[in-house]
PDB file of C-alpha atoms in Angstrom:
ATOM      1  CA  MET A1279      10.353  24.266 -28.872  1.00  0.00           C
ATOM      2  CA  THR A1280       7.714  24.712 -26.205  1.00  0.00           C
ATOM      3  CA  GLU A1281       8.807  25.102 -22.548  1.00  0.00           C
ATOM      4  CA  GLN A1282       9.392  21.919 -20.696  1.00  0.00           C
ATOM      5  CA  ARG A1283       6.473  20.936 -18.555  1.00  0.00           C
ATOM      6  CA  LYS A1284       7.115  21.513 -14.919  1.00  0.00           C
ATOM      7  CA  ASP A1285       5.412  18.257 -13.894  1.00  0.00           C
ATOM      8  CA  PHE A1286       7.646  16.039 -16.061  1.00  0.00           C
ATOM      9  CA  PRO A1287       9.975  14.129 -13.660  1.00  0.00           C
ATOM     10  CA  GLU A1288      13.674  14.903 -13.749  1.00  0.00           C
ATOM     11  CA  PHE A1289      15.682  11.662 -12.820  1.00  0.00           C
ATOM     12  CA  TYR A1290      19.082  11.395 -10.899  1.00  0.00           C
ATOM     13  CA  VAL A1291      21.161   8.525  -9.832  1.00  0.00           C
ATOM     14  CA  THR A1292      22.834   7.966  -6.550  1.00  0.00           C
ATOM     15  CA  SER A1293      26.430   7.008  -6.119  1.00  0.00           C
ATOM     16  CA  PRO A1294      27.161   3.282  -5.368  1.00  0.00           C
ATOM     17  CA  GLN A1295      26.607   2.206  -1.723  1.00  0.00           C
ATOM     18  CA  PRO A1296      26.808  -1.013   0.020  1.00  0.00           C
ATOM     19  CA  CYS A1297      23.603  -3.095  -0.363  1.00  0.00           C
ATOM     20  CA  PRO A1298      21.619  -3.494   2.925  1.00  0.00           C
ATOM     21  CA  TYR A1299      20.032  -6.679   1.661  1.00  0.00           C
ATOM     22  CA  LEU A1300      22.780  -8.616  -0.239  1.00  0.00           C
ATOM     23  CA  PRO A1301      26.231  -8.720   1.285  1.00  0.00           C
ATOM     24  CA  GLY A1302      29.121  -7.999  -0.973  1.00  0.00           C
ATOM     25  CA  ARG A1303      26.977  -6.018  -3.538  1.00  0.00           C
ATOM     26  CA  LEU A1304      26.623  -2.354  -4.213  1.00  0.00           C
ATOM     27  CA  GLU A1305      23.296  -0.662  -4.735  1.00  0.00           C
ATOM     28  CA  ARG A1306      22.344   2.571  -6.794  1.00  0.00           C
ATOM     29  CA  LYS A1307      18.872   4.269  -6.992  1.00  0.00           C
ATOM     30  CA  LEU A1308      17.212   6.145  -9.751  1.00  0.00           C
ATOM     31  CA  PHE A1309      15.096   8.753  -8.250  1.00  0.00           C
ATOM     32  CA  THR A1310      13.094  11.760  -8.801  1.00  0.00           C
ATOM     33  CA  HIS A1311      11.634  14.486  -6.512  1.00  0.00           C
ATOM     34  CA  LEU A1312       7.895  14.407  -5.917  1.00  0.00           C
ATOM     35  CA  ASN A1313       7.512  18.248  -5.825  1.00  0.00           C
ATOM     36  CA  ARG A1314       3.942  19.620  -5.447  1.00  0.00           C
ATOM     37  CA  ASP A1315       3.989  20.888  -8.954  1.00  0.00           C
ATOM     38  CA  LYS A1316       3.958  17.325 -10.179  1.00  0.00           C
ATOM     39  CA  SER A1317       0.525  16.292 -11.345  1.00  0.00           C
ATOM     40  CA  PRO A1318      -1.077  13.566  -9.161  1.00  0.00           C
ATOM     41  CA  ALA A1319      -1.555  11.413 -12.272  1.00  0.00           C
ATOM     42  CA  VAL A1320       2.234  11.570 -12.944  1.00  0.00           C
ATOM     43  CA  VAL A1321       3.009  10.570  -9.362  1.00  0.00           C
ATOM     44  CA  ASP A1322       0.373   7.795  -9.494  1.00  0.00           C
ATOM     45  CA  ARG A1323       1.985   6.291 -12.502  1.00  0.00           C
ATOM     46  CA  LEU A1324       5.359   6.277 -10.990  1.00  0.00           C
ATOM     47  CA  LEU A1325       4.175   4.555  -7.792  1.00  0.00           C
ATOM     48  CA  ARG A1326       2.054   2.106  -9.659  1.00  0.00           C
ATOM     49  CA  GLY A1327       4.962   1.375 -11.998  1.00  0.00           C
ATOM     50  CA  GLY A1328       7.505   0.111  -9.506  1.00  0.00           C
ATOM     51  CA  PHE A1329       8.789   3.286  -7.894  1.00  0.00           C
ATOM     52  CA  ARG A1330       8.773   3.427  -4.007  1.00  0.00           C
ATOM     53  CA  ARG A1331       8.260   6.729  -1.993  1.00  0.00           C
ATOM     54  CA  SER A1332      10.315   7.855   0.693  1.00  0.00           C
ATOM     55  CA  LEU A1333       9.414  11.371   1.970  1.00  0.00           C
ATOM     56  CA  ASN A1334       9.039  13.410  -1.403  1.00  0.00           C
ATOM     57  CA  ILE A1335      11.396  11.112  -3.332  1.00  0.00           C
ATOM     58  CA  ALA A1336      10.441   8.299  -5.650  1.00  0.00           C
ATOM     59  CA  TYR A1337      13.111   5.677  -6.399  1.00  0.00           C
ATOM     60  CA  VAL A1338      13.691   2.459  -8.116  1.00  0.00           C
ATOM     61  CA  PRO A1339      16.920   0.201  -7.853  1.00  0.00           C
ATOM     62  CA  TYR A1340      19.421   0.976 -10.611  1.00  0.00           C
ATOM     63  CA  CYS A1341      22.229  -1.522  -9.627  1.00  0.00           C
ATOM     64  CA  GLU A1342      24.683  -2.700 -12.259  1.00  0.00           C
ATOM     65  CA  GLY A1343      24.551  -6.318 -12.867  1.00  0.00           C
ATOM     66  CA  CYS A1344      21.875  -7.004 -10.335  1.00  0.00           C
ATOM     67  CA  ASN A1345      18.053  -7.294 -10.732  1.00  0.00           C
ATOM     68  CA  ALA A1346      17.260  -8.991  -7.420  1.00  0.00           C
ATOM     69  CA  CYS A1347      14.747  -6.289  -6.396  1.00  0.00           C
ATOM     70  CA  THR A1348      11.251  -6.936  -7.753  1.00  0.00           C
ATOM     71  CA  SER A1349       8.060  -4.974  -7.276  1.00  0.00           C
ATOM     72  CA  VAL A1350       5.277  -7.056  -5.632  1.00  0.00           C
ATOM     73  CA  ARG A1351       1.634  -6.491  -5.361  1.00  0.00           C
ATOM     74  CA  VAL A1352      -1.316  -8.740  -4.101  1.00  0.00           C
ATOM     75  CA  PRO A1353      -4.675  -9.039  -6.112  1.00  0.00           C
ATOM     76  CA  VAL A1354      -6.872  -8.773  -3.039  1.00  0.00           C
ATOM     77  CA  ASP A1355     -10.015 -10.358  -4.690  1.00  0.00           C
ATOM     78  CA  ARG A1356      -8.118 -13.561  -5.489  1.00  0.00           C
ATOM     79  CA  PHE A1357      -6.325 -13.661  -2.134  1.00  0.00           C
ATOM     80  CA  GLU A1358      -7.102 -16.438   0.373  1.00  0.00           C
ATOM     81  CA  PRO A1359      -5.312 -16.618   3.707  1.00  0.00           C
ATOM     82  CA  THR A1360      -3.440 -19.824   4.479  1.00  0.00           C
ATOM     83  CA  ARG A1361      -3.920 -21.612   7.754  1.00  0.00           C
ATOM     84  CA  ASN A1362      -1.063 -19.663   9.479  1.00  0.00           C
ATOM     85  CA  GLN A1363      -2.413 -16.496   8.185  1.00  0.00           C
ATOM     86  CA  ARG A1364      -5.802 -17.367   9.509  1.00  0.00           C
ATOM     87  CA  ARG A1365      -4.218 -18.150  12.839  1.00  0.00           C
ATOM     88  CA  THR A1366      -2.470 -14.734  12.936  1.00  0.00           C
ATOM     89  CA  LEU A1367      -5.965 -13.068  12.243  1.00  0.00           C
ATOM     90  CA  ARG A1368      -7.491 -14.863  15.121  1.00  0.00           C
ATOM     91  CA  ALA A1369      -4.605 -14.149  17.524  1.00  0.00           C
ATOM     92  CA  ASN A1370      -5.108 -10.283  16.830  1.00  0.00           C
ATOM     93  CA  ALA A1371      -8.843 -10.275  16.621  1.00  0.00           C
ATOM     94  CA  SER A1372      -8.991  -8.034  19.660  1.00  0.00           C
ATOM     95  CA  LEU A1373      -7.125  -5.203  17.911  1.00  0.00           C
ATOM     96  CA  VAL A1374      -8.944  -2.013  16.685  1.00  0.00           C
ATOM     97  CA  ALA A1375      -7.716  -0.482  13.516  1.00  0.00           C
ATOM     98  CA  THR A1376      -8.182   3.297  13.170  1.00  0.00           C
ATOM     99  CA  ARG A1377      -7.414   5.221   9.880  1.00  0.00           C
ATOM    100  CA  LEU A1378      -5.940   8.548  10.621  1.00  0.00           C
ATOM    101  CA  PRO A1379      -4.434  11.506   8.756  1.00  0.00           C
ATOM    102  CA  ASN A1380      -0.585  11.476   8.543  1.00  0.00           C
ATOM    103  CA  ARG A1381      -0.070  13.331  11.627  1.00  0.00           C
ATOM    104  CA  PRO A1382       2.815  11.987  13.822  1.00  0.00           C
ATOM    105  CA  THR A1383       2.469  11.716  17.585  1.00  0.00           C
ATOM    106  CA  SER A1384       4.928  11.141  20.477  1.00  0.00           C
ATOM    107  CA  GLU A1385       3.132   7.810  21.378  1.00  0.00           C
ATOM    108  CA  GLN A1386       3.771   6.500  17.703  1.00  0.00           C
ATOM    109  CA  TYR A1387       7.412   7.655  17.928  1.00  0.00           C
ATOM    110  CA  ASP A1388       7.908   5.903  21.187  1.00  0.00           C
ATOM    111  CA  LEU A1389       6.598   2.633  19.582  1.00  0.00           C
ATOM    112  CA  PHE A1390       8.767   3.164  16.476  1.00  0.00           C
ATOM    113  CA  ARG A1391      11.849   3.772  18.560  1.00  0.00           C
ATOM    114  CA  ASP A1392      11.297   0.445  20.464  1.00  0.00           C
ATOM    115  CA  TYR A1393      10.713  -1.419  17.146  1.00  0.00           C
ATOM    116  CA  ILE A1394      13.892   0.007  15.541  1.00  0.00           C
ATOM    117  CA  ASP A1395      16.056  -0.549  18.647  1.00  0.00           C
ATOM    118  CA  VAL A1396      15.158  -4.135  18.896  1.00  0.00           C
ATOM    119  CA  ARG A1397      14.558  -5.264  15.354  1.00  0.00           C
ATOM    120  CA  HIS A1398      16.820  -2.831  13.209  1.00  0.00           C
ATOM    121  CA  GLY A1399      19.355  -1.397  15.587  1.00  0.00           C
ATOM    122  CA  ASP A1400      22.178  -1.770  12.959  1.00  0.00           C
ATOM    123  CA  GLY A1401      20.049  -0.502  10.022  1.00  0.00           C
ATOM    124  CA  GLY A1402      19.885   2.808   8.231  1.00  0.00           C
ATOM    125  CA  MET A1403      16.947   4.071  10.442  1.00  0.00           C
ATOM    126  CA  ALA A1404      18.787   3.334  13.735  1.00  0.00           C
ATOM    127  CA  ASP A1405      19.513   7.137  14.285  1.00  0.00           C
ATOM    128  CA  MET A1406      16.150   8.508  13.329  1.00  0.00           C
ATOM    129  CA  SER A1407      15.105  11.381  15.738  1.00  0.00           C
ATOM    130  CA  VAL A1408      11.732  12.624  16.533  1.00  0.00           C
ATOM    131  CA  LEU A1409      12.144  15.182  13.758  1.00  0.00           C
ATOM    132  CA  ASP A1410      13.039  12.486  11.308  1.00  0.00           C
ATOM    133  CA  TYR A1411      10.055  10.445  12.211  1.00  0.00           C
ATOM    134  CA  HIS A1412       7.828  13.597  11.916  1.00  0.00           C
ATOM    135  CA  LEU A1413       9.167  14.127   8.375  1.00  0.00           C
ATOM    136  CA  MET A1414       8.766  10.424   7.487  1.00  0.00           C
ATOM    137  CA  VAL A1415       5.036  10.496   8.202  1.00  0.00           C
ATOM    138  CA  SER A1416       4.146  14.150   7.248  1.00  0.00           C
ATOM    139  CA  ASP A1417       6.435  15.151   4.318  1.00  0.00           C
ATOM    140  CA  THR A1418       4.329  13.837   1.421  1.00  0.00           C
ATOM    141  CA  SER A1419       2.627  15.213  -1.632  1.00  0.00           C
ATOM    142  CA  VAL A1420       0.469  12.217  -2.187  1.00  0.00           C
ATOM    143  CA  ASP A1421      -2.624  10.754  -0.298  1.00  0.00           C
ATOM    144  CA  THR A1422      -0.816   9.348   2.782  1.00  0.00           C
ATOM    145  CA  GLY A1423      -2.508   8.112   5.786  1.00  0.00           C
ATOM    146  CA  LEU A1424      -1.778   6.136   9.142  1.00  0.00           C
ATOM    147  CA  THR A1425      -3.347   3.086  10.522  1.00  0.00           C
ATOM    148  CA  GLU A1426      -3.127   2.648  14.276  1.00  0.00           C
ATOM    149  CA  TYR A1427      -3.662  -0.724  15.813  1.00  0.00           C
ATOM    150  CA  ARG A1428      -4.664  -0.681  19.534  1.00  0.00           C
ATOM    151  CA  GLU A1429      -5.849  -3.044  22.143  1.00  0.00           C
ATOM    152  CA  ARG A1430      -9.516  -2.674  23.073  1.00  0.00           C
ATOM    153  CA  ALA A1431      -9.969   0.065  25.660  1.00  0.00           C
ATOM    154  CA  SER A1432     -10.252  -1.343  29.199  1.00  0.00           C
ATOM    155  CA  GLU A1433     -13.584  -1.039  30.899  1.00  0.00           C
ATOM    156  CA  GLN A1434     -11.632   0.322  33.969  1.00  0.00           C
ATOM    157  CA  PRO A1435     -11.641   4.110  34.535  1.00  0.00           C
ATOM    158  CA  GLY A1436      -8.714   5.839  32.739  1.00  0.00           C
ATOM    159  CA  ARG A1437      -7.816   8.728  30.579  1.00  0.00           C
ATOM    160  CA  GLY A1438      -5.782   9.505  27.389  1.00  0.00           C
ATOM    161  CA  ALA A1439      -3.959   6.803  25.655  1.00  0.00           C
ATOM    162  CA  ASN A1440      -4.803   4.199  28.249  1.00  0.00           C
ATOM    163  CA  ARG A1441      -8.509   4.918  27.883  1.00  0.00           C
ATOM    164  CA  ARG A1442      -8.153   4.404  24.053  1.00  0.00           C
ATOM    165  CA  GLY A1443      -6.259   1.063  24.458  1.00  0.00           C
ATOM    166  CA  ARG A1444      -2.662   0.389  24.146  1.00  0.00           C
ATOM    167  CA  LEU A1445      -0.941   1.270  20.792  1.00  0.00           C
ATOM    168  CA  VAL A1446       0.724  -1.875  19.561  1.00  0.00           C
ATOM    169  CA  ALA A1447       1.404  -1.228  15.774  1.00  0.00           C
ATOM    170  CA  CYS A1448       1.200   1.420  13.163  1.00  0.00           C
ATOM    171  CA  ALA A1449       1.247   1.343   9.256  1.00  0.00           C
ATOM    172  CA  LEU A1450       2.157   4.280   7.104  1.00  0.00           C
ATOM    173  CA  THR A1451       0.461   3.942   3.567  1.00  0.00           C
ATOM    174  CA  ASP A1452      -0.259   5.641   0.383  1.00  0.00           C
ATOM    175  CA  THR A1453      -3.497   5.341  -1.476  1.00  0.00           C
ATOM    176  CA  LEU A1454      -3.152   4.997  -5.210  1.00  0.00           C
ATOM    177  CA  SER A1455      -5.815   5.032  -7.954  1.00  0.00           C
ATOM    178  CA  ASP A1456      -5.818   1.080  -7.977  1.00  0.00           C
ATOM    179  CA  GLY A1457      -4.755   0.171  -4.480  1.00  0.00           C
ATOM    180  CA  ILE A1458      -2.879   0.702  -1.275  1.00  0.00           C
ATOM    181  CA  SER A1459       0.956   0.972  -1.022  1.00  0.00           C
ATOM    182  CA  LEU A1460       2.380  -0.073   2.274  1.00  0.00           C
ATOM    183  CA  VAL A1461       5.265   2.468   2.906  1.00  0.00           C
ATOM    184  CA  TYR A1462       6.453   1.471   6.331  1.00  0.00           C
ATOM    185  CA  SER A1463       5.048  -0.430   9.387  1.00  0.00           C
ATOM    186  CA  PHE A1464       6.267  -1.042  12.966  1.00  0.00           C
ATOM    187  CA  PHE A1465       5.045  -2.673  16.046  1.00  0.00           C
ATOM    188  CA  ASP A1466       5.716  -3.687  19.531  1.00  0.00           C
ATOM    189  CA  PRO A1467       8.652  -6.056  19.332  1.00  0.00           C
ATOM    190  CA  ALA A1468       7.652  -7.763  22.818  1.00  0.00           C
ATOM    191  CA  LEU A1469       4.613  -9.188  20.876  1.00  0.00           C
ATOM    192  CA  ALA A1470       6.656 -11.057  18.295  1.00  0.00           C
ATOM    193  CA  SER A1471       4.567 -14.222  18.813  1.00  0.00           C
ATOM    194  CA  ARG A1472       1.454 -12.414  17.373  1.00  0.00           C
ATOM    195  CA  SER A1473       3.079 -11.831  13.992  1.00  0.00           C
ATOM    196  CA  LEU A1474       1.974  -8.305  13.952  1.00  0.00           C
ATOM    197  CA  GLY A1475       3.827  -7.465  10.680  1.00  0.00           C
ATOM    198  CA  ARG A1476       1.977 -10.276   9.041  1.00  0.00           C
ATOM    199  CA  TYR A1477      -1.412  -9.185  10.497  1.00  0.00           C
ATOM    200  CA  ILE A1478      -0.747  -5.577   9.241  1.00  0.00           C
ATOM    201  CA  ILE A1479      -0.523  -6.834   5.579  1.00  0.00           C
ATOM    202  CA  LEU A1480      -3.466  -9.163   5.985  1.00  0.00           C
ATOM    203  CA  GLU A1481      -5.535  -6.240   7.502  1.00  0.00           C
ATOM    204  CA  HIS A1482      -4.816  -3.955   4.684  1.00  0.00           C
ATOM    205  CA  ILE A1483      -5.524  -6.713   2.049  1.00  0.00           C
ATOM    206  CA  ALA A1484      -9.116  -6.931   3.800  1.00  0.00           C
ATOM    207  CA  PHE A1485      -9.435  -3.135   3.895  1.00  0.00           C
ATOM    208  CA  ALA A1486      -8.460  -2.565   0.276  1.00  0.00           C
ATOM    209  CA  ARG A1487     -11.050  -5.223  -0.788  1.00  0.00           C
ATOM    210  CA  SER A1488     -13.754  -3.373   1.317  1.00  0.00           C
ATOM    211  CA  LYS A1489     -12.994  -0.122  -0.517  1.00  0.00           C
ATOM    212  CA  GLY A1490     -13.023  -1.657  -4.016  1.00  0.00           C
ATOM    213  CA  LEU A1491      -9.293  -1.296  -4.461  1.00  0.00           C
ATOM    214  CA  PRO A1492      -7.721  -4.109  -6.496  1.00  0.00           C
ATOM    215  CA  TYR A1493      -4.216  -4.304  -5.234  1.00  0.00           C
ATOM    216  CA  VAL A1494      -2.009  -3.935  -2.075  1.00  0.00           C
ATOM    217  CA  TYR A1495       1.611  -3.067  -3.031  1.00  0.00           C
ATOM    218  CA  LEU A1496       4.221  -4.617  -0.788  1.00  0.00           C
ATOM    219  CA  GLY A1497       7.346  -2.903  -2.027  1.00  0.00           C
ATOM    220  CA  TYR A1498      10.182  -4.921  -3.177  1.00  0.00           C
ATOM    221  CA  TRP A1499      10.782  -8.660  -2.927  1.00  0.00           C
ATOM    222  CA  ILE A1500      14.605  -9.374  -3.058  1.00  0.00           C
ATOM    223  CA  ALA A1501      15.651 -12.730  -4.309  1.00  0.00           C
ATOM    224  CA  GLY A1502      18.330 -14.150  -1.871  1.00  0.00           C
ATOM    225  CA  SER A1503      17.426 -11.788   1.073  1.00  0.00           C
ATOM    226  CA  ARG A1504      16.262 -13.513   4.204  1.00  0.00           C
ATOM    227  CA  LYS A1505      14.883 -10.131   5.313  1.00  0.00           C
ATOM    228  CA  MET A1506      12.281 -10.256   2.458  1.00  0.00           C
ATOM    229  CA  THR A1507      11.126 -13.914   2.470  1.00  0.00           C
ATOM    230  CA  TYR A1508       8.038 -13.038   4.413  1.00  0.00           C
ATOM    231  CA  LYS A1509       6.598 -11.324   1.331  1.00  0.00           C
ATOM    232  CA  ALA A1510       6.451 -14.737  -0.535  1.00  0.00           C
ATOM    233  CA  GLU A1511       3.683 -15.942   1.583  1.00  0.00           C
ATOM    234  CA  TYR A1512       0.956 -13.704   0.231  1.00  0.00           C
ATOM    235  CA  LEU A1513      -0.473 -15.603  -2.787  1.00  0.00           C
ATOM    236  CA  PRO A1514      -1.274 -15.190  -5.434  1.00  0.00           C
ATOM    237  CA  GLN A1515       0.869 -12.248  -6.101  1.00  0.00           C
ATOM    238  CA  GLU A1516       2.148 -10.362  -9.186  1.00  0.00           C
ATOM    239  CA  HIS A1517       5.667  -9.175  -9.964  1.00  0.00           C
ATOM    240  CA  LEU A1518       6.513  -6.265 -12.303  1.00  0.00           C
ATOM    241  CA  THR A1519       8.463  -7.709 -15.186  1.00  0.00           C
ATOM    242  CA  GLN A1520       9.704  -6.293 -18.536  1.00  0.00           C
ATOM    243  CA  GLN A1521       6.382  -7.519 -19.723  1.00  0.00           C
ATOM    244  CA  GLY A1522       4.447  -5.710 -17.207  1.00  0.00           C
ATOM    245  CA  TRP A1523       2.671  -7.133 -14.123  1.00  0.00           C
ATOM    246  CA  GLN A1524       2.510 -11.010 -14.122  1.00  0.00           C
ATOM    247  CA  GLU A1525       1.478 -13.512 -11.692  1.00  0.00           C
ATOM    248  CA  VAL A1526       4.486 -15.217 -10.129  1.00  0.00           C
ATOM    249  CA  THR A1527       5.039 -17.693  -7.329  1.00  0.00           C
ATOM    250  CA  PRO A1528       8.258 -16.762  -5.610  1.00  0.00           C
ATOM    251  CA  ARG A1529      10.888 -19.473  -5.129  1.00  0.00           C
ATOM    252  CA  VAL A1530      12.210 -19.160  -1.701  1.00  0.00           C
ATOM    253  CA  GLU A1531      13.471 -21.869   0.749  1.00  0.00           C
ATOM    254  CA  GLU A1532      11.243 -20.443   3.474  1.00  0.00           C
ATOM    255  CA  ALA A1533       8.741 -17.652   4.102  1.00  0.00           C
ATOM    256  CA  SER A1534       9.300 -16.446   7.724  1.00  0.00           C
ATOM    257  CA  ALA A1535       6.534 -14.380   9.653  1.00  0.00           C
ATOM    258  CA  ARG A1536       7.313 -10.864  10.512  1.00  0.00           C
TER     259      ARG A1536
END
């Protein structure tokens, strides 16, 4: 027998933990390490096939008796914004999006910290330090980048960040062979009325279309979780089923803006 290929994934399963999305349930994850000796094609297939990336780990839910988590992607060429989404685009027309390498900055971390403290102070990321943020952004073996969203720079004299315009949102993304995967995004919680979370997704749909990439991957939509209802508003969308990717209209009572 030939020696096992080094780039073939080895999978592991986590122990049961309380589910952060559905009270009273336990979650487990099937995961593999994305070492740099894994071929880009193998990693790309994993991420296009329902796995999500966190640092250098790719994982999927592996929960006994529960299949609420569903991978979601938006076919960008067929997407048309709704009236509310067009309103969000107009409200944020002054923002300047800049694509950057995955290099963390103190300015980004300050914004991230404000976002976590206000929006997710009781979540699993509440205790993330500067080093944790640095690793989240930079510890990757795939094509990862950052998008910064800033207010247009003032005409008044100034230097540094003020001269570039105030940073109000960031998005960490992976570029796959057929699309863009949104890994994590955060924004100024004081600007909730501008629906910056929604804007980030809409802006990436437009960006993917401009680059000729057919899909934007939104991660998991979780049936029964109010935290995930916002993903239902991007239509048409495709869900990963046992028969492969299929167009689906999620059934939710309401889709709230982020």
